[in-house]
PDB file of C-alpha atoms in Angstrom:
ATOM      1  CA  UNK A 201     -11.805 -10.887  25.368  1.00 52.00           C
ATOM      2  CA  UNK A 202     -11.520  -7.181  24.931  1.00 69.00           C
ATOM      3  CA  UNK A 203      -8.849  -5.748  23.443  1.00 73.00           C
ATOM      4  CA  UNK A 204      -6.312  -3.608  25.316  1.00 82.00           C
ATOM      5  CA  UNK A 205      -6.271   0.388  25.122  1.00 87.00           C
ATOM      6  CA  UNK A 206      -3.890   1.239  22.659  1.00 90.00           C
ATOM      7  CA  UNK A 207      -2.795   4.799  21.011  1.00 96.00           C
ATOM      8  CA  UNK A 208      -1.658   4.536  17.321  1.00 97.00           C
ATOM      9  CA  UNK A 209       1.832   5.795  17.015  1.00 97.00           C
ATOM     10  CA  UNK A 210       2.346   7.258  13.344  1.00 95.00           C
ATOM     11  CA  UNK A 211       5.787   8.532  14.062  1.00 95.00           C
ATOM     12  CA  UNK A 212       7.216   5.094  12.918  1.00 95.00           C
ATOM     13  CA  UNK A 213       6.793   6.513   9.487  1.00 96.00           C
ATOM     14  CA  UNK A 214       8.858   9.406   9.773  1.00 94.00           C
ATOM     15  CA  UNK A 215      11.762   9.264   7.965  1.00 95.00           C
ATOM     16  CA  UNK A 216      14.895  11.971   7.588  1.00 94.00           C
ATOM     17  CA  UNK A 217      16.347  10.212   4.657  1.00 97.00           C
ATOM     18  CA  UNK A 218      15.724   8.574   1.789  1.00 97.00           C
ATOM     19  CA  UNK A 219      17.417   5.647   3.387  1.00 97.00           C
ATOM     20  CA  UNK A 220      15.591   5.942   6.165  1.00 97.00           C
ATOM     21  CA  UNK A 221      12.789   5.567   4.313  1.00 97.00           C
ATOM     22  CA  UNK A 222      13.516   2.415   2.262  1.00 97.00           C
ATOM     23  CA  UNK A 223      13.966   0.764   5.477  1.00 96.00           C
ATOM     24  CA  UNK A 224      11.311   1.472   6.809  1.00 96.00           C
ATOM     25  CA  UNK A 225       9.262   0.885   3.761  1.00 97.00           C
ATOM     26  CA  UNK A 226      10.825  -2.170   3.413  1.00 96.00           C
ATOM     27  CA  UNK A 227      12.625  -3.632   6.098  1.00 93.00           C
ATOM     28  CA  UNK A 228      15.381  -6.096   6.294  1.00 92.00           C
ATOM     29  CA  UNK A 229      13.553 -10.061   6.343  1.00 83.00           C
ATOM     30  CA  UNK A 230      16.336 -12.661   6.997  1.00 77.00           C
ATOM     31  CA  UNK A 231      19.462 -12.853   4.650  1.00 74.00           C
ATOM     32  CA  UNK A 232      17.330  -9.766   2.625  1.00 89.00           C
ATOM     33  CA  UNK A 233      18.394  -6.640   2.674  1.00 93.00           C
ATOM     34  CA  UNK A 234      16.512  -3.611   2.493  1.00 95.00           C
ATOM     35  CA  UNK A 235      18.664  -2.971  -0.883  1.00 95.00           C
ATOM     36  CA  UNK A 236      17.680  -6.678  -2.303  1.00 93.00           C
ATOM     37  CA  UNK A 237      14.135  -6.431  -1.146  1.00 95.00           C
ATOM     38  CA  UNK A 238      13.912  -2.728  -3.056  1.00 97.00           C
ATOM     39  CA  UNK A 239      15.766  -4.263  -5.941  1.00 96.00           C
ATOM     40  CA  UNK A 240      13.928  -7.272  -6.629  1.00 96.00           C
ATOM     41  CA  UNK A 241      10.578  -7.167  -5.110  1.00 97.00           C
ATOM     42  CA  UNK A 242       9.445  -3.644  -6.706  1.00 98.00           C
ATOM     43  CA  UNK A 243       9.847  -4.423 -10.549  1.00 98.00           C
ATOM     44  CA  UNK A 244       8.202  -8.157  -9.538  1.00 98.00           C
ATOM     45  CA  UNK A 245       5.009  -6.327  -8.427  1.00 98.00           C
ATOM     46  CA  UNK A 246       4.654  -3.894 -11.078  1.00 98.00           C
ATOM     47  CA  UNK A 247       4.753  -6.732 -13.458  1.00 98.00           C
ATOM     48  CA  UNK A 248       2.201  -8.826 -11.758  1.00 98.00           C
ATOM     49  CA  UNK A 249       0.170  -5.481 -11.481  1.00 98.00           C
ATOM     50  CA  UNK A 250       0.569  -4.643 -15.078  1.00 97.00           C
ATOM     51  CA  UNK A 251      -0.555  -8.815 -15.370  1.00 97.00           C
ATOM     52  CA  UNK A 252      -3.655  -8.338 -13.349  1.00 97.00           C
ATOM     53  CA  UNK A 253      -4.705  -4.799 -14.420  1.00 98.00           C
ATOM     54  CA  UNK A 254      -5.012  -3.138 -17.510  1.00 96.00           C
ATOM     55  CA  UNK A 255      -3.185   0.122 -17.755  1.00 97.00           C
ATOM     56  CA  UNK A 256      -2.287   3.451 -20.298  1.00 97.00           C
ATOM     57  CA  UNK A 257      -1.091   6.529 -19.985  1.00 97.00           C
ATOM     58  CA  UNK A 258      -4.610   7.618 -19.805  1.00 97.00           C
ATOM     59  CA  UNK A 259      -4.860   5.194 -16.444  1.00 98.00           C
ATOM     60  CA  UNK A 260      -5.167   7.632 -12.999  1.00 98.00           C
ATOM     61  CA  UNK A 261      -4.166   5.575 -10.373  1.00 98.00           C
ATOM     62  CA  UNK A 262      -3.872   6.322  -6.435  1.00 98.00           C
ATOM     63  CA  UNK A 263      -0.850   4.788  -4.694  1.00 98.00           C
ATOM     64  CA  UNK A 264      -2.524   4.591  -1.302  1.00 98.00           C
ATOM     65  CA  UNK A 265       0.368   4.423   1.499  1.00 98.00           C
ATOM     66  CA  UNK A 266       2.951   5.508  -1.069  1.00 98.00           C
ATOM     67  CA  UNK A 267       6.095   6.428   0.717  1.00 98.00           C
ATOM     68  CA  UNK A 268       8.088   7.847  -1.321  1.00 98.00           C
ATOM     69  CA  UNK A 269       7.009   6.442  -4.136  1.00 98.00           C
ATOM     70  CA  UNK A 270       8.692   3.553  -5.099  1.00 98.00           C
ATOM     71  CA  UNK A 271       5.977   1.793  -7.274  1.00 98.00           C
ATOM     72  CA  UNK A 272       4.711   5.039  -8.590  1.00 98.00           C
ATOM     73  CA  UNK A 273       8.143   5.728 -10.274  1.00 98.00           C
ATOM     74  CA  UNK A 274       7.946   1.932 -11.451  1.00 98.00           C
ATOM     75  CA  UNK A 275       4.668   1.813 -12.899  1.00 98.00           C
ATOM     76  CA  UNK A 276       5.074   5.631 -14.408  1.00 98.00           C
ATOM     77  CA  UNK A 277       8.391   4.334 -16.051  1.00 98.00           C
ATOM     78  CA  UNK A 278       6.486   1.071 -17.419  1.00 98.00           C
ATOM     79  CA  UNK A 279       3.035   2.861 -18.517  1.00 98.00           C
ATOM     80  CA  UNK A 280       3.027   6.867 -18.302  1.00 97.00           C
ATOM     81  CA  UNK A 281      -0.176   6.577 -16.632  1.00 98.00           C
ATOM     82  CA  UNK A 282      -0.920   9.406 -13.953  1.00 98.00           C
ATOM     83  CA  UNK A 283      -0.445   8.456  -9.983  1.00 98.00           C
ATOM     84  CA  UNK A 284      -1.304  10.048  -7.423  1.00 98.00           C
ATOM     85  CA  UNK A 285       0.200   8.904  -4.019  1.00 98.00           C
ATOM     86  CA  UNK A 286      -1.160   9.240  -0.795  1.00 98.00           C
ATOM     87  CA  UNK A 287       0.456   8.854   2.957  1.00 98.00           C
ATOM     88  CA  UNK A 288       0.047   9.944   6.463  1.00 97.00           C
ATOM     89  CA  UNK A 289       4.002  10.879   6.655  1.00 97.00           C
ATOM     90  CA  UNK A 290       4.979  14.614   5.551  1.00 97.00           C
ATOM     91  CA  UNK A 291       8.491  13.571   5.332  1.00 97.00           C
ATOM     92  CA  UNK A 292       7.405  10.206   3.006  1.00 97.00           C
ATOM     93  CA  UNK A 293       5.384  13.070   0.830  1.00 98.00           C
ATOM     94  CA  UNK A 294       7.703  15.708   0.630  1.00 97.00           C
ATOM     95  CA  UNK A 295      10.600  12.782  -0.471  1.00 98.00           C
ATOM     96  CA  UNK A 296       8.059  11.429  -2.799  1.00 98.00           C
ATOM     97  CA  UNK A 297       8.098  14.189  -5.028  1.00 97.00           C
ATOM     98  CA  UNK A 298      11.740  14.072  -5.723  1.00 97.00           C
ATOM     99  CA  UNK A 299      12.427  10.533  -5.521  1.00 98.00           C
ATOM    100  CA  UNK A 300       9.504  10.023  -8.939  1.00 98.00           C
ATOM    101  CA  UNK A 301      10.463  12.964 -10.408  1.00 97.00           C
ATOM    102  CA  UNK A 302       7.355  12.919 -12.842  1.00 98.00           C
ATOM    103  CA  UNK A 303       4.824  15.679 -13.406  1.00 97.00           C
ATOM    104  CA  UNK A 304       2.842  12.894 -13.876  1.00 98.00           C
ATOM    105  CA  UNK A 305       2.924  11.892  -9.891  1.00 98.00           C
ATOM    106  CA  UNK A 306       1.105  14.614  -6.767  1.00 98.00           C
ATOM    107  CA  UNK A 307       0.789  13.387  -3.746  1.00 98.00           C
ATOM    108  CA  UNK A 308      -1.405  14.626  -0.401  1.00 98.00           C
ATOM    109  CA  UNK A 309      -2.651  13.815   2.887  1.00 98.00           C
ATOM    110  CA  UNK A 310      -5.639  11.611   3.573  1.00 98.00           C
ATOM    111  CA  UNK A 311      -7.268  14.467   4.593  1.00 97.00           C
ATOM    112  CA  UNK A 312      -6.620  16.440   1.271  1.00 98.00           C
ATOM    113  CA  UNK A 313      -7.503  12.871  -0.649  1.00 98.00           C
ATOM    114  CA  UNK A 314     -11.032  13.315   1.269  1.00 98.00           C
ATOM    115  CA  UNK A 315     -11.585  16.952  -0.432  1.00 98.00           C
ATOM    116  CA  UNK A 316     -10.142  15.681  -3.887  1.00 98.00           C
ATOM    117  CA  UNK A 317     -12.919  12.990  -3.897  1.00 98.00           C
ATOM    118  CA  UNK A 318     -15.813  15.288  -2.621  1.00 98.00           C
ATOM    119  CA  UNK A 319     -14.906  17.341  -5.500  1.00 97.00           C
ATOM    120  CA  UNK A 320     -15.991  14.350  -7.533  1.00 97.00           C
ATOM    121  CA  UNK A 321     -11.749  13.142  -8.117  1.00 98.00           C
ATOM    122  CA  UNK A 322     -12.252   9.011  -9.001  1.00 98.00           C
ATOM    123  CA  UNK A 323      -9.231   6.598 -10.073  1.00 98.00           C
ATOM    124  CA  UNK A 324      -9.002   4.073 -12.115  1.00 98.00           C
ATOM    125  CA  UNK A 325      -7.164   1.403  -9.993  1.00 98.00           C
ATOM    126  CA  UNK A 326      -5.883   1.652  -6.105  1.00 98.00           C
ATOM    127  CA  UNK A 327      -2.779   0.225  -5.026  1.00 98.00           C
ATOM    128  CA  UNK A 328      -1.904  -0.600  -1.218  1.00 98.00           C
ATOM    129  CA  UNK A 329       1.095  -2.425  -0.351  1.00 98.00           C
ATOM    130  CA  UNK A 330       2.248  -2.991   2.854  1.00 98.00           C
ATOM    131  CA  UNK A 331      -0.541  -0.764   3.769  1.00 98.00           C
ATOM    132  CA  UNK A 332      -3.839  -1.916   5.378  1.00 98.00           C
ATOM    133  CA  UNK A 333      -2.124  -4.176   8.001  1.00 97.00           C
ATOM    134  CA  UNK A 334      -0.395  -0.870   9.441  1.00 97.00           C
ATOM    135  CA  UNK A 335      -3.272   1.358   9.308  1.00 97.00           C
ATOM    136  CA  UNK A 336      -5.138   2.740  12.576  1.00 95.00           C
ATOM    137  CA  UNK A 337      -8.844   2.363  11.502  1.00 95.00           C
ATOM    138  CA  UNK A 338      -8.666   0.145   8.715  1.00 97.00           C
ATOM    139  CA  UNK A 339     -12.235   0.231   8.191  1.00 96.00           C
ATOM    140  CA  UNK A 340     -12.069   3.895   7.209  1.00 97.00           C
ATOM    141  CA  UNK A 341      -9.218   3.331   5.167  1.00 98.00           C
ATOM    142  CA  UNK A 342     -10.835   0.451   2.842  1.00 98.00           C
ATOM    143  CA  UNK A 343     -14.064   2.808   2.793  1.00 97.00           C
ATOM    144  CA  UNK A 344     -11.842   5.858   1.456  1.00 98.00           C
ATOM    145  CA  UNK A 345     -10.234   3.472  -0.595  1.00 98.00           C
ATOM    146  CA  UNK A 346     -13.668   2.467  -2.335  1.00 98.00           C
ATOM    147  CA  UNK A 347     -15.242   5.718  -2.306  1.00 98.00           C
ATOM    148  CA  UNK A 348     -12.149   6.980  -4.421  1.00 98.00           C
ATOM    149  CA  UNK A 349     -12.430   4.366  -6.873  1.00 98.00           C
ATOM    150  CA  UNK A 350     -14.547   4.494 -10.234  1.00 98.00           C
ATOM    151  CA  UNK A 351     -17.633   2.103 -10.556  1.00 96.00           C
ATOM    152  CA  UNK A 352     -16.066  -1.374 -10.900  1.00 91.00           C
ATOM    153  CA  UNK A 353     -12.426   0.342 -10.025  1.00 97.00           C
ATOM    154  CA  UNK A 354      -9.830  -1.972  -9.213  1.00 98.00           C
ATOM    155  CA  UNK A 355      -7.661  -3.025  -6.405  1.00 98.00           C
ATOM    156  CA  UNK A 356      -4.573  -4.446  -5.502  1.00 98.00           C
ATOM    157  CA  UNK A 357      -3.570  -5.123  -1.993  1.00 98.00           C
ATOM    158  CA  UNK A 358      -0.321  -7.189  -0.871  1.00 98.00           C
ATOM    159  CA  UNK A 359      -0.216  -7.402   2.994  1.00 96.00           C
ATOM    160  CA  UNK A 360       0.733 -10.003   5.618  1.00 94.00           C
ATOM    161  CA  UNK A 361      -1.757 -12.515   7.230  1.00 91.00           C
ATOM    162  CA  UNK A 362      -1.756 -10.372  10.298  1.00 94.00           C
ATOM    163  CA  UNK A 363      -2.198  -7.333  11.590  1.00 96.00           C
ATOM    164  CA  UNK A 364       0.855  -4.992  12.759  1.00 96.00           C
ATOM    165  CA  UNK A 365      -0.233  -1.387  13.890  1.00 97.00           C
ATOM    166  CA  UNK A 366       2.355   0.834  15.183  1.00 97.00           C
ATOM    167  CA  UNK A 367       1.305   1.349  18.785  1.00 97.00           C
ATOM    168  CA  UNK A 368       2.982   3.349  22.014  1.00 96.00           C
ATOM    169  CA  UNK A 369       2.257   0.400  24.526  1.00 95.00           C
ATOM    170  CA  UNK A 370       3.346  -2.096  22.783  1.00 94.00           C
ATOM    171  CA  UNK A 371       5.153  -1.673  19.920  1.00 95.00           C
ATOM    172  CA  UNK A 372       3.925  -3.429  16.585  1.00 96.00           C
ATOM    173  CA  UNK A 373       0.334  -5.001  18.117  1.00 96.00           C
ATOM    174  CA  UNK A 374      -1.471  -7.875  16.099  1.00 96.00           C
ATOM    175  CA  UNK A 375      -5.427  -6.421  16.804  1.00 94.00           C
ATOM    176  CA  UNK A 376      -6.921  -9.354  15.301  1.00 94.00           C
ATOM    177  CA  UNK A 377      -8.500  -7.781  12.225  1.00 95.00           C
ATOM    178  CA  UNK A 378      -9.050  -9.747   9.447  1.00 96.00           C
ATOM    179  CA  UNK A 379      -8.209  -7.648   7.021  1.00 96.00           C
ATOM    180  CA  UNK A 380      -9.421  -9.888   3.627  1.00 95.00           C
ATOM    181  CA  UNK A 381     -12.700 -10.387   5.730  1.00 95.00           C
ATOM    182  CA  UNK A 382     -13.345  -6.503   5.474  1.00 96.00           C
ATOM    183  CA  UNK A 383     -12.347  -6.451   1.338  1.00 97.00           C
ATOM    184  CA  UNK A 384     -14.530  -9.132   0.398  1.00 95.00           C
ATOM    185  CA  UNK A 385     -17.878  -6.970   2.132  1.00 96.00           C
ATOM    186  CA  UNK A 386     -17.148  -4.153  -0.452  1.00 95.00           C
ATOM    187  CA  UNK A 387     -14.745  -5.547  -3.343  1.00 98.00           C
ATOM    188  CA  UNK A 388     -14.897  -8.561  -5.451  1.00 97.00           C
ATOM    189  CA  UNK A 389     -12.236 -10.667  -5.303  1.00 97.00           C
ATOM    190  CA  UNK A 390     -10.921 -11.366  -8.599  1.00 96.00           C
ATOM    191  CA  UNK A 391      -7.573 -13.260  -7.974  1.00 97.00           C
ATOM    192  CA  UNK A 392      -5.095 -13.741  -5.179  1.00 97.00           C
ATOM    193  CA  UNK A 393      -1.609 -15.290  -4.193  1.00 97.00           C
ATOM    194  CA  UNK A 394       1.278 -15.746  -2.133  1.00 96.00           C
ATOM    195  CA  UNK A 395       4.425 -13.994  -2.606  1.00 95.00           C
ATOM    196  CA  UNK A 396       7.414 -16.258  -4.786  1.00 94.00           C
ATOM    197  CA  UNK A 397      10.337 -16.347  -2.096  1.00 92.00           C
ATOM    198  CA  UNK A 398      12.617 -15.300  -4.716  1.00 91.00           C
ATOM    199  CA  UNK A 399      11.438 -12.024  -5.192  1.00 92.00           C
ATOM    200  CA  UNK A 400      10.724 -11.424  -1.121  1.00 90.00           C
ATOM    201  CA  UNK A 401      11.765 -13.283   1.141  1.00 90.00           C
ATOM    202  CA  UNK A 402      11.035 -16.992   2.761  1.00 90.00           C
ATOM    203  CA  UNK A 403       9.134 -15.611   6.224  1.00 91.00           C
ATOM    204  CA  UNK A 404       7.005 -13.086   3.471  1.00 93.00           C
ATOM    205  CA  UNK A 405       6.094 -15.824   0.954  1.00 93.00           C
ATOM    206  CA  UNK A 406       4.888 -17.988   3.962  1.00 93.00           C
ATOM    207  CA  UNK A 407       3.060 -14.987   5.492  1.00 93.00           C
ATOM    208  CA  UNK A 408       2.065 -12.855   2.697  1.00 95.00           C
ATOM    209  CA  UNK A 409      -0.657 -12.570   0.034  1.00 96.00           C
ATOM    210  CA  UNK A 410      -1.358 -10.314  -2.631  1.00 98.00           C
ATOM    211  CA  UNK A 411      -4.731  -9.740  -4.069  1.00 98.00           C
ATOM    212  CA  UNK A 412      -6.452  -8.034  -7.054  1.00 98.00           C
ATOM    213  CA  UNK A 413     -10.360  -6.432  -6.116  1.00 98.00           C
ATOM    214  CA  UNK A 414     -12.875  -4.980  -8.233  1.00 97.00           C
ATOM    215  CA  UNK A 415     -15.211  -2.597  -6.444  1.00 96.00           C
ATOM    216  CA  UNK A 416     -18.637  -3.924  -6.284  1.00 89.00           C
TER     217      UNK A 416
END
């Protein structure tokens, strides 16, 4: 069946506040609170990251869908290493930069990722969370993402089972991409596993994953 004409909506992203943008970063699942979620799920993945992936302060890692920068701040408080956050939302960029407070965080555009890595820019590990079930053409996204990475880079995803793109028509639109499906044809799948309730939510440890990829 084909799918139905859609057109990608990216002002979902926008946020005026810093508030503003933890909800919409993380939104409110259930009893959880935007505040809880922030609280308890962000330290819980830098450990597991930190568990999975070997980093320093000489690490250079990309943040890939950043926001403002919530797991940049936690892994730069945790390991010094440099991070460099990207995201489609000015406002999400421009309140990064405050909100880590490091000179040892920059953040940019796609776009201006695209030039970085033509100029011969490579990281050490990617991170996307809550990421590459929003994007518009995923493909490209997981392509950038591998094309930015070192040979035999890492990468951690955490998304839900399903897809949820932003669109005018119809609000938040399941496309039917299988989003692993695409990893697996240009990263190695190392490990991978659901999220523990306690530090999400019920609905996300049902419908959730988190991986850890090695480029190929």
């Amino acid at each position: 069946m084909n799918q139905p004409r859609i057109t990608y909506d990216p002002h979902v992203f926008d946020a005026g506040t810093v508030d503003d943008a933890k909800w919409i970063i993380l939104t409110p699942e259930e009893s959880a609170t935007t505040e809880h979620r922030w609280a308890t799920e962000t330290p819980y993945l830098a450990t597991l990251i930190s568990r999975c992936f070997s980093l320093s302060d000489k690490s250079l890692v990309l943040d890939y869908g950043c926001g403002i920068g919530r797991l940049a701040k936690e892994l730069l408080a945790r390991h010094r290493c440099r991070v460099m956050g990207v995201d489609i939302s000015p406002n999400m960029r421009s309140m990064a930069v405050a909100y880590v407070g490091s000179d040892r965080f920059s953040v940019c555009s796609p776009a201006e990722l695209d030039v970085l890595l033509e100029r011969g820019v490579a990281f050490d590990l990617a991170l996307a969370v809550w990421v590459l079930q929003h994007c518009a053409s995923v493909h490209e996204d997981i392509s950038r993402i591998a094309r930015a990475l070192t040979p035999h880079g890492d990468f951690f995803v955490v998304n839900g089972r399903t897809r949820c793109v932003p669109t005018v028509e119809f609000g938040w639109f399941d496309d039917g991409i299988d989003i692993y499906a695409l990893l697996k044809r240009v990263f190695s799948q190392r490990s991978r596993g659901s999220l523990p309730a306690k530090h999400t939510t019920k609905n996300l440890s049902r419908h959730a994953s988190w991986a850890a990829f090695r480029r190929m």
